[in-house]
CSV table of C-alpha atoms in Angstrom, one decimal:
chain,number,residue,atom,x,y,z
A,1,MET,CA,61.0,-6.9,13.7
A,2,LEU,CA,60.0,-9.6,15.2
A,3,TYR,CA,55.7,-8.2,14.6
A,4,ARG,CA,56.7,-7.7,11.2
A,5,GLY,CA,58.3,-11.6,11.3
A,6,LEU,CA,54.7,-13.2,12.9
A,7,ARG,CA,52.7,-11.4,10.7
A,8,MET,CA,54.6,-12.6,7.6
A,9,ALA,CA,54.7,-15.7,9.0
A,10,ALA,CA,50.8,-15.9,9.5
A,11,ARG,CA,50.1,-14.8,6.4
A,12,THR,CA,52.2,-17.6,5.0
A,13,ALA,CA,51.2,-20.5,7.1
A,14,PRO,CA,48.4,-22.6,4.8
A,15,ARG,CA,45.2,-22.1,6.1
A,16,PHE,CA,42.3,-24.7,5.9
A,17,SER,CA,40.0,-24.8,2.8
A,18,LEU,CA,37.1,-26.9,1.9
A,19,TYR,CA,39.2,-26.7,-1.7
A,20,ASN,CA,42.0,-28.5,-0.7
A,21,VAL,CA,39.3,-31.6,0.2
A,22,ASN,CA,37.3,-31.6,-2.8
A,23,PRO,CA,38.8,-29.7,-5.8
A,24,ALA,CA,35.3,-29.3,-7.7
A,25,LEU,CA,34.7,-26.9,-5.4
A,26,ARG,CA,36.5,-24.3,-7.9
A,27,GLN,CA,34.4,-25.5,-10.0
A,28,LEU,CA,31.2,-23.2,-8.4
A,29,PRO,CA,30.0,-19.8,-9.4
A,30,ALA,CA,32.0,-16.6,-7.4
A,31,GLN,CA,28.9,-16.1,-5.0
A,32,PHE,CA,28.7,-19.6,-3.8
A,33,GLN,CA,32.6,-20.1,-3.2
A,34,HIS,CA,32.3,-18.7,0.6
A,35,VAL,CA,33.0,-21.4,2.6
A,36,ARG,CA,33.9,-20.2,5.8
A,37,THR,CA,31.0,-21.0,7.9
A,38,TYR,CA,32.2,-19.5,11.4
A,39,ALA,CA,30.5,-16.2,10.7
A,40,ASP,CA,27.2,-17.4,9.0
A,41,THR,CA,23.5,-16.0,11.0
A,42,THR,CA,20.4,-17.8,9.9
A,43,ILE,CA,17.6,-15.1,9.9
A,44,LYS,CA,14.2,-16.4,11.1
A,45,VAL,CA,10.8,-15.3,10.4
A,46,PRO,CA,9.9,-12.6,12.6
A,47,PRO,CA,7.1,-12.2,15.0
A,48,MET,CA,3.9,-11.2,13.6
A,49,ALA,CA,1.2,-10.4,15.6
A,50,GLU,CA,-0.5,-12.7,19.0
A,51,SER,CA,-3.3,-13.3,16.2
A,52,ILE,CA,-0.9,-14.6,12.9
A,53,SER,CA,1.1,-17.4,13.1
A,54,GLU,CA,2.3,-17.5,9.5
A,55,GLY,CA,2.1,-15.9,5.7
A,56,THR,CA,3.1,-16.7,2.3
A,57,LEU,CA,7.2,-15.2,1.1
A,58,LYS,CA,6.1,-12.9,-1.3
A,59,GLN,CA,9.0,-11.5,-2.6
A,60,TRP,CA,13.0,-11.1,-1.7
A,61,ASN,CA,14.0,-8.1,-2.2
A,62,LYS,CA,17.9,-9.1,-2.6
A,63,LYS,CA,19.6,-12.0,-4.4
A,64,ILE,CA,22.3,-14.3,-3.4
A,65,GLY,CA,25.9,-12.7,-3.2
A,66,ASP,CA,24.4,-9.6,-2.4
A,67,PHE,CA,25.6,-7.3,0.8
A,68,VAL,CA,22.8,-6.1,2.8
A,69,GLU,CA,23.4,-3.4,5.8
A,70,GLN,CA,22.3,-3.3,9.2
A,71,ASP,CA,17.9,-3.3,9.4
A,72,GLU,CA,17.8,-3.3,5.8
A,73,GLU,CA,14.4,-5.5,4.1
A,74,ILE,CA,15.5,-8.3,3.1
A,75,ALA,CA,12.1,-10.0,2.2
A,76,THR,CA,8.8,-9.4,2.3
A,77,ILE,CA,6.0,-11.8,4.0
A,78,GLU,CA,2.7,-11.3,3.7
A,79,THR,CA,-0.5,-11.9,5.9
A,80,ASP,CA,-4.0,-12.4,6.1
A,81,LYS,CA,-3.9,-8.8,7.7
A,82,ILE,CA,-0.7,-6.7,6.5
A,83,ASP,CA,2.6,-7.0,4.7
A,84,VAL,CA,5.8,-7.6,7.9
A,85,ALA,CA,8.8,-7.4,6.4
A,86,VAL,CA,12.1,-9.2,7.3
A,87,ASN,CA,15.1,-7.0,8.0
A,88,ALA,CA,18.3,-7.5,8.3
A,89,PRO,CA,20.0,-7.9,12.1
A,90,GLU,CA,23.3,-6.6,10.9
A,91,ALA,CA,25.6,-6.2,7.4
A,92,GLY,CA,26.6,-8.9,5.6
A,93,THR,CA,26.5,-10.9,2.8
A,94,ILE,CA,23.6,-12.8,1.6
A,95,LYS,CA,24.4,-16.7,1.5
A,96,GLU,CA,21.7,-18.7,0.4
A,97,PHE,CA,17.5,-19.1,0.8
A,98,LEU,CA,16.2,-21.2,2.6
A,99,ALA,CA,12.6,-20.8,1.4
A,100,ASN,CA,11.3,-19.7,-1.9
A,101,GLU,CA,8.6,-17.3,-3.1
A,102,GLU,CA,4.7,-17.9,-2.4
A,103,ASP,CA,6.4,-20.4,0.5
A,104,THR,CA,4.0,-20.6,3.4
A,105,VAL,CA,6.3,-19.6,6.6
A,106,VAL,CA,5.9,-19.7,10.5
A,107,VAL,CA,7.1,-17.6,12.9
A,108,GLY,CA,10.1,-18.9,14.0
A,109,GLN,CA,11.2,-20.5,10.6
A,110,ASP,CA,14.6,-20.2,9.0
A,111,LEU,CA,14.3,-17.7,5.9
A,112,VAL,CA,17.5,-17.0,5.0
A,113,ARG,CA,21.8,-17.7,5.8
A,114,ILE,CA,24.2,-14.3,6.0
A,115,GLU,CA,27.9,-13.6,6.5
A,116,THR,CA,28.3,-11.4,8.6
A,117,GLY,CA,30.6,-8.7,8.4
A,118,GLY,CA,31.8,-5.2,6.7
A,119,ALA,CA,31.3,-4.4,2.6
A,120,PRO,CA,33.5,-6.4,0.6
A,121,SER,CA,36.8,-4.1,-0.3
A,122,GLY,CA,36.3,-5.2,-3.7
A,123,GLY,CA,32.6,-5.2,-4.2
A,124,ASP,CA,30.7,-6.8,-7.3
A,125,LYS,CA,28.9,-3.5,-7.8
A,126,PRO,CA,30.8,-0.9,-8.5
A,127,ALA,CA,33.9,-3.1,-10.8
A,128,PRO,CA,30.9,-3.3,-13.4
A,129,GLU,CA,30.2,0.1,-13.2
A,130,SER,CA,33.6,1.4,-13.0
A,131,LYS,CA,34.3,-1.1,-15.6
A,132,GLU,CA,31.2,0.1,-17.9
A,133,ALA,CA,32.1,4.4,-17.2
A,134,ALA,CA,35.8,3.5,-18.8
A,135,PRO,CA,34.7,2.6,-21.7
A,136,THR,CA,32.4,5.4,-21.6
A,137,GLU,CA,34.9,7.6,-21.5
A,138,GLU,CA,37.5,6.7,-23.3
A,139,ALA,CA,34.7,6.8,-26.1
A,140,ALA,CA,33.7,9.7,-25.3
A,141,LYS,CA,37.4,11.0,-25.9
A,142,GLU,CA,38.0,9.0,-29.5
A,143,THR,CA,34.6,10.8,-30.5
A,144,ALA,CA,36.3,14.3,-28.8
A,145,PRO,CA,38.7,14.6,-31.7
A,146,GLU,CA,36.4,13.3,-34.7
A,147,LYS,CA,34.1,15.6,-33.8
A,148,GLU,CA,36.7,18.3,-33.3
A,149,SER,CA,38.5,17.1,-36.8
A,150,GLN,CA,35.5,17.0,-38.5
A,151,SER,CA,34.7,20.7,-37.2
A,152,THR,CA,38.4,21.8,-38.5
A,153,LYS,CA,37.7,20.2,-42.1
A,154,ALA,CA,34.4,21.3,-42.3
A,155,PRO,CA,35.3,25.1,-42.8
A,156,GLU,CA,37.6,24.2,-45.0
A,157,PRO,CA,35.9,23.5,-48.3
A,158,LYS,CA,32.5,25.3,-47.7
A,159,THR,CA,32.7,26.7,-51.1
A,160,GLU,CA,32.6,22.5,-52.5
A,161,GLN,CA,30.7,20.8,-50.3
A,162,SER,CA,27.9,23.7,-50.3
A,163,LYS,CA,26.0,21.3,-53.1
A,164,PRO,CA,25.9,18.0,-51.3
A,165,ALA,CA,25.0,18.9,-48.1
A,166,PRO,CA,21.5,19.5,-48.7
A,167,PRO,CA,20.1,16.3,-50.3
A,168,PRO,CA,20.8,14.5,-47.5
A,169,ALA,CA,18.1,16.6,-46.2
A,170,PRO,CA,14.9,15.2,-48.2
A,171,THR,CA,16.7,11.6,-48.1
A,172,PRO,CA,15.8,11.0,-44.7
A,173,GLU,CA,12.3,12.7,-44.9
A,174,LYS,CA,12.0,10.4,-48.2
A,175,LYS,CA,12.4,7.6,-45.9
A,176,GLU,CA,10.0,8.6,-43.0
A,177,VAL,CA,7.1,8.8,-44.7
A,178,PRO,CA,6.9,5.0,-46.4
A,179,LYS,CA,8.5,4.6,-42.4
A,180,GLN,CA,5.0,5.3,-40.7
A,181,GLU,CA,2.6,4.4,-43.8
A,182,SER,CA,4.0,1.0,-43.1
A,183,LYS,CA,3.2,1.3,-39.1
A,184,ALA,CA,0.2,2.2,-39.9
A,185,ALA,CA,-0.9,-0.4,-42.4
A,186,GLN,CA,0.0,-2.9,-39.7
A,187,THR,CA,-1.9,-1.4,-37.0
A,188,PRO,CA,-4.9,-2.2,-38.7
A,189,LYS,CA,-3.6,-6.3,-38.8
A,190,GLU,CA,-2.4,-6.3,-35.4
A,191,THR,CA,-5.8,-5.2,-33.9
A,192,LEU,CA,-8.1,-7.7,-35.8
A,193,ALA,CA,-5.7,-10.1,-34.8
A,194,THR,CA,-6.5,-9.9,-30.8
A,195,LEU,CA,-10.5,-9.5,-32.4
A,196,GLY,CA,-12.1,-12.5,-30.0
A,197,ASN,CA,-9.5,-13.4,-27.9
A,198,ARG,CA,-10.4,-16.0,-25.2
A,199,GLU,CA,-7.8,-16.4,-23.4
A,200,GLU,CA,-8.4,-16.7,-19.6
A,201,ARG,CA,-5.8,-15.6,-16.2
A,202,ARG,CA,-6.1,-17.5,-13.1
A,203,VAL,CA,-4.6,-15.5,-10.5
A,204,LYS,CA,-3.8,-16.9,-6.6
A,205,MET,CA,-5.8,-14.6,-4.4
A,206,ASN,CA,-4.0,-12.8,-1.2
A,207,ARG,CA,-4.1,-13.5,1.8
A,208,MET,CA,-5.7,-10.5,2.8
A,209,ARG,CA,-8.2,-11.1,-0.1
A,210,LEU,CA,-8.6,-14.7,1.7
A,211,ARG,CA,-9.8,-13.5,5.2
A,212,ILE,CA,-11.7,-10.7,4.1
A,213,ALA,CA,-13.7,-13.2,2.3
A,214,GLU,CA,-14.2,-15.3,5.0
A,215,ARG,CA,-14.6,-11.8,7.3
A,216,LEU,CA,-17.9,-11.5,5.3
A,217,LYS,CA,-19.0,-14.6,5.5
A,218,GLN,CA,-18.6,-15.2,9.0
A,219,SER,CA,-20.4,-12.1,9.2
A,220,GLN,CA,-23.7,-12.5,7.0
A,221,ASN,CA,-23.7,-16.3,8.5
A,222,THR,CA,-23.5,-14.8,11.9
A,223,ALA,CA,-25.6,-11.4,12.4
A,224,ALA,CA,-28.9,-11.1,12.0
A,225,SER,CA,-28.1,-8.0,9.5
A,226,LEU,CA,-30.6,-5.3,8.3
A,227,THR,CA,-30.3,-2.0,6.7
A,228,THR,CA,-32.3,1.1,6.9
A,229,PHE,CA,-32.1,3.8,5.0
A,230,ASN,CA,-32.3,7.6,4.7
A,231,GLU,CA,-31.0,10.5,2.8
A,232,VAL,CA,-29.8,13.6,4.2
A,233,ASP,CA,-29.0,17.5,2.4
A,234,MET,CA,-25.8,18.7,2.4
A,235,SER,CA,-26.1,22.5,1.6
A,236,ALA,CA,-25.4,23.0,5.6
A,237,LEU,CA,-22.4,21.0,5.6
A,238,MET,CA,-20.9,22.3,2.6
A,239,GLU,CA,-21.2,26.1,3.1
A,240,PHE,CA,-19.4,25.2,6.3
A,241,ARG,CA,-16.8,23.3,5.0
A,242,LYS,CA,-16.3,26.4,1.9
A,243,LEU,CA,-16.6,28.6,4.6
A,244,TYR,CA,-13.7,27.0,7.3
A,245,LYS,CA,-12.4,24.9,4.5
A,246,ASP,CA,-8.6,27.5,3.5
A,247,GLU,CA,-8.1,28.7,6.9
A,248,ILE,CA,-7.9,25.3,8.6
A,249,LEU,CA,-6.0,24.2,6.1
A,250,LYS,CA,-3.6,27.1,6.9
A,251,LYS,CA,-3.3,26.9,9.9
A,252,THR,CA,-3.1,23.2,11.0
A,253,GLY,CA,-2.2,21.4,7.4
A,254,VAL,CA,-5.1,19.9,7.5
A,255,LYS,CA,-8.0,19.5,4.3
A,256,LEU,CA,-11.2,19.6,5.5
A,257,GLY,CA,-13.8,17.1,4.6
A,258,PHE,CA,-17.5,15.6,5.8
A,259,MET,CA,-15.9,11.8,7.1
A,260,SER,CA,-15.1,14.5,10.7
A,261,ALA,CA,-18.4,15.2,10.5
A,262,PHE,CA,-20.0,12.2,10.0
A,263,SER,CA,-17.7,10.6,12.4
A,264,ARG,CA,-19.1,13.4,14.6
A,265,ALA,CA,-22.4,13.1,14.8
A,266,CYS,CA,-22.3,9.2,15.3
A,267,VAL,CA,-20.2,9.8,18.3
A,268,LEU,CA,-23.6,12.2,19.4
A,269,ALA,CA,-26.5,10.0,18.1
A,270,MET,CA,-24.2,7.3,20.3
A,271,ARG,CA,-24.9,8.7,23.8
A,272,ASP,CA,-28.5,8.5,23.2
A,273,LEU,CA,-28.9,5.2,21.7
A,274,PRO,CA,-25.6,3.4,23.4
A,275,GLY,CA,-26.6,0.1,21.7
A,276,VAL,CA,-25.5,1.2,18.1
A,277,ASN,CA,-21.7,0.8,19.7
A,278,ALA,CA,-22.2,-2.0,21.5
A,279,SER,CA,-21.1,-5.8,20.5
A,280,ILE,CA,-22.4,-9.5,21.7
A,281,GLU,CA,-19.9,-11.4,22.9
A,282,GLY,CA,-19.7,-15.0,24.7
A,283,PRO,CA,-20.0,-18.6,23.5
A,284,ASN,CA,-22.2,-20.0,20.9
A,285,GLY,CA,-23.2,-16.4,19.5
A,286,GLY,CA,-22.7,-14.8,22.3
A,287,ASP,CA,-24.8,-14.4,25.4
A,288,THR,CA,-23.5,-11.1,27.2
A,289,ILE,CA,-23.8,-7.3,25.6
A,290,VAL,CA,-20.9,-5.1,25.8
A,291,TYR,CA,-21.4,-1.9,26.0
A,292,ARG,CA,-18.7,0.7,26.2
A,293,ASP,CA,-17.6,4.3,27.1
A,294,TYR,CA,-15.3,4.7,24.5
A,295,VAL,CA,-15.6,5.2,20.5
A,296,ASP,CA,-13.3,3.9,17.9
A,297,ILE,CA,-14.2,4.4,14.4
A,298,SER,CA,-12.9,2.0,11.9
A,299,VAL,CA,-12.3,4.1,8.4
A,300,ALA,CA,-13.1,1.3,5.6
A,301,VAL,CA,-10.0,2.5,2.8
A,302,ALA,CA,-9.8,0.9,-0.5
A,303,THR,CA,-6.0,0.0,-1.0
A,304,GLU,CA,-4.9,-2.6,-4.4
A,305,LYS,CA,-5.0,-5.6,-2.5
A,306,GLY,CA,-8.2,-5.2,-0.3
A,307,LEU,CA,-10.4,-3.7,2.1
A,308,VAL,CA,-8.6,-2.2,5.3
A,309,THR,CA,-10.3,-1.1,8.0
A,310,PRO,CA,-8.0,1.2,10.2
A,311,VAL,CA,-9.2,2.9,13.7
A,312,VAL,CA,-9.1,5.9,14.7
A,313,ARG,CA,-9.2,5.7,18.7
A,314,ASN,CA,-10.8,7.4,20.8
A,315,VAL,CA,-13.4,9.6,18.5
A,316,GLU,CA,-15.6,11.1,21.5
A,317,ALA,CA,-12.9,13.4,22.6
A,318,LEU,CA,-11.5,14.6,19.4
A,319,ASP,CA,-13.1,17.9,17.6
A,320,LEU,CA,-13.3,17.9,13.8
A,321,VAL,CA,-10.1,18.9,12.4
A,322,GLY,CA,-8.3,15.7,14.9
A,323,ILE,CA,-10.4,13.4,13.7
A,324,GLU,CA,-9.6,14.6,9.7
A,325,LYS,CA,-6.4,14.8,10.5
A,326,SER,CA,-6.2,11.2,12.5
A,327,ILE,CA,-8.3,9.5,9.3
A,328,ALA,CA,-6.1,11.4,6.7
A,329,ASP,CA,-3.0,9.4,8.7
A,330,MET,CA,-4.2,6.2,8.8
A,331,GLY,CA,-5.7,6.4,5.1
A,332,LYS,CA,-2.3,7.2,3.9
A,333,LYS,CA,-0.3,4.5,5.7
A,334,ALA,CA,-2.9,2.3,4.8
A,335,ARG,CA,-2.0,3.2,0.6
A,336,ASP,CA,1.4,3.5,1.3
A,337,ASN,CA,1.1,-0.8,2.8
A,338,LYS,CA,2.6,0.6,6.2
A,339,LEU,CA,-0.5,-0.3,8.5
A,340,THR,CA,0.3,-2.3,11.7
A,341,ILE,CA,-1.6,-4.7,13.5
A,342,GLU,CA,-2.5,-2.7,16.1
A,343,ASP,CA,-3.5,0.2,13.4
A,344,MET,CA,-6.7,-2.4,12.6
A,345,ALA,CA,-6.5,-3.8,15.8
A,346,GLY,CA,-10.3,-2.8,18.0
A,347,GLY,CA,-12.9,-0.6,16.4
A,348,THR,CA,-16.5,-0.3,18.0
A,349,PHE,CA,-18.3,1.1,14.6
A,350,THR,CA,-17.7,1.8,11.2
A,351,ILE,CA,-17.9,4.3,8.8
A,352,SER,CA,-17.6,3.9,4.5
A,353,ASN,CA,-17.6,6.0,2.2
A,354,GLY,CA,-18.5,4.4,-1.0
A,355,GLY,CA,-19.2,7.9,-2.3
A,356,VAL,CA,-15.8,8.4,-3.5
A,357,PHE,CA,-15.7,5.9,-6.1
A,358,GLY,CA,-19.1,7.2,-7.4
A,359,SER,CA,-22.0,4.9,-5.1
A,360,LEU,CA,-25.1,6.2,-5.3
A,361,MET,CA,-26.6,3.5,-2.9
A,362,GLY,CA,-26.0,0.3,-1.1
A,363,THR,CA,-25.8,-2.4,1.4
A,364,PRO,CA,-23.2,-2.9,3.9
A,365,ILE,CA,-21.9,-5.7,5.5
A,366,ILE,CA,-21.1,-5.1,9.3
A,367,ASN,CA,-17.8,-5.9,10.5
A,368,LEU,CA,-18.2,-8.2,13.4
A,369,PRO,CA,-17.7,-8.0,16.2
A,370,GLN,CA,-19.0,-4.5,15.8
A,371,THR,CA,-22.3,-4.1,15.7
A,372,ALA,CA,-23.4,-1.2,12.8
A,373,VAL,CA,-22.1,-0.1,10.1
A,374,LEU,CA,-22.8,3.5,8.2
A,375,GLY,CA,-22.5,3.9,4.5
A,376,LEU,CA,-22.2,7.3,2.7
A,377,HIS,CA,-22.6,7.6,-0.9
A,378,ALA,CA,-21.9,9.8,-3.3
A,379,ILE,CA,-24.1,13.4,-3.7
A,380,LYS,CA,-26.4,14.2,-6.1
A,381,ASP,CA,-28.2,17.1,-7.0
A,382,ARG,CA,-31.9,16.7,-7.1
A,383,PRO,CA,-35.4,18.0,-6.5
A,384,ILE,CA,-36.8,18.0,-3.3
A,385,ALA,CA,-39.6,19.7,-1.5
A,386,VAL,CA,-38.4,22.7,0.5
A,387,ASN,CA,-42.0,24.6,2.3
A,388,GLY,CA,-44.1,23.8,-0.2
A,389,ASN,CA,-41.9,24.5,-3.1
A,390,VAL,CA,-39.2,22.3,-5.1
A,391,GLU,CA,-35.7,23.1,-4.6
A,392,ILE,CA,-32.5,21.7,-6.3
A,393,ARG,CA,-30.7,20.6,-3.4
A,394,PRO,CA,-27.0,18.2,-3.3
A,395,MET,CA,-28.0,15.3,-1.5
A,396,MET,CA,-26.6,12.1,-0.2
A,397,TYR,CA,-28.5,8.6,1.0
A,398,LEU,CA,-27.4,7.5,3.9
A,399,ALA,CA,-27.6,3.1,4.5
A,400,LEU,CA,-26.7,1.7,8.5
A,401,THR,CA,-26.6,-1.8,8.0
A,402,TYR,CA,-26.6,-3.4,11.5
A,403,ASP,CA,-27.0,-6.6,13.8
A,404,HIS,CA,-30.8,-7.1,14.8
A,405,ARG,CA,-29.3,-9.4,17.4
A,406,LEU,CA,-28.8,-6.0,19.7
A,407,LEU,CA,-30.3,-3.2,18.0
A,408,ASP,CA,-34.9,-3.2,17.1
A,409,GLY,CA,-35.7,-0.9,14.4
A,410,ARG,CA,-36.5,1.4,16.2
A,411,GLU,CA,-33.8,2.4,17.5
A,412,ALA,CA,-31.3,2.1,14.3
A,413,VAL,CA,-33.5,4.2,12.5
A,414,GLN,CA,-33.7,6.7,15.2
A,415,PHE,CA,-30.0,6.5,15.3
A,416,LEU,CA,-30.1,6.8,10.9
A,417,VAL,CA,-32.1,10.4,12.0
A,418,LYS,CA,-30.1,11.7,14.3
A,419,VAL,CA,-27.1,11.6,12.7
A,420,LYS,CA,-29.1,13.7,10.0
A,421,GLU,CA,-30.3,16.1,12.1
A,422,TYR,CA,-26.6,17.2,12.6
A,423,ILE,CA,-25.2,16.9,9.0
A,424,GLU,CA,-28.8,19.3,7.9
A,425,ASP,CA,-28.0,21.2,11.1
A,426,PRO,CA,-23.6,21.3,12.0
A,427,ARG,CA,-24.6,24.3,14.8
A,428,LYS,CA,-26.6,21.1,16.8
A,429,MET,CA,-23.1,19.3,17.1
A,430,LEU,CA,-22.3,22.9,19.7
A,431,LEU,CA,-25.0,22.3,21.9
């Protein structure tokens, strides 16, 4: 009894409320009438990476008054490399946004304020659903007896209402014909109205596109870029892939492509020409050459936001299946916007496959601080001379753009010729 009395006293005791101080607060919407602040938590902009200190608040994934679970994504921040998700550290209700979309935010800045706690018992979301579901069920119940009554009444006057039944059938057909004619008559007017449209749209570049433009221009201004070309007969590699792709797919689940073979060929060619895998470092443009015993290949992947280059680590220690699997995983993460800073950091050599888009020939740009980039292009059947005879072979143009400060033309040409030899006779890769 004593415990029950204390509970009743606690319930009836007056509580402090801002409504007593300012009654005008009662006129605010319900989502703004939560006045307790002792359980509020402020979520800050999370750390992104050592080289990234700010980003653009791209979008809010929730609204004020929404309940969020722990670790649920609240907002997305776009940086010049990746998109960073802002997650709720604990469950609660969103009370206030401290930044607007398209604002520039820095690491540690206050972003959103939430009231921590479990989901409200009488939440706003289930209520409208139940209210909307009730009338639909009632309407279904009301329509059901109507249909039953109609079905019960229909069989009684079968002979009497047999004549009026057919007339409604032709009437809709007659009405539908002029409707189609009217639509057909309106479409040319609408198309004629759009002819000669001279509207313009200006869209702000996203941070990734801005960063890509900055890096490409920096590469042109820094490196002494030069491109050498060659062509490769893809017959042997295509036959090799045709023989073993089904078996490899069945055993490993990996689709065997051409990127793994070119990656392996580049690794073997770098053993004879290590300068292709080196870089220039140091102040004032660089005064030191860094040679590496490992090969981290950056694979250029086109996404909706721009070109990204995720890195496949230690390619020299992988076989064709391992390389292909790593490239496929990185490509999927890039298309799903799940790449991290670690996935794109580093890289000693780049392979760009423009052939998947139909490119016949092009000059790729060096991805600094790397020294060279290999460009692959579309495979086209062309007549070539083979042992004094003209034959139709699947041919591909190769382009190697290199930094002439570190590589001489002789070394660059020799590297590309070695890659060509490995691709035209894949058995050499086993020697």
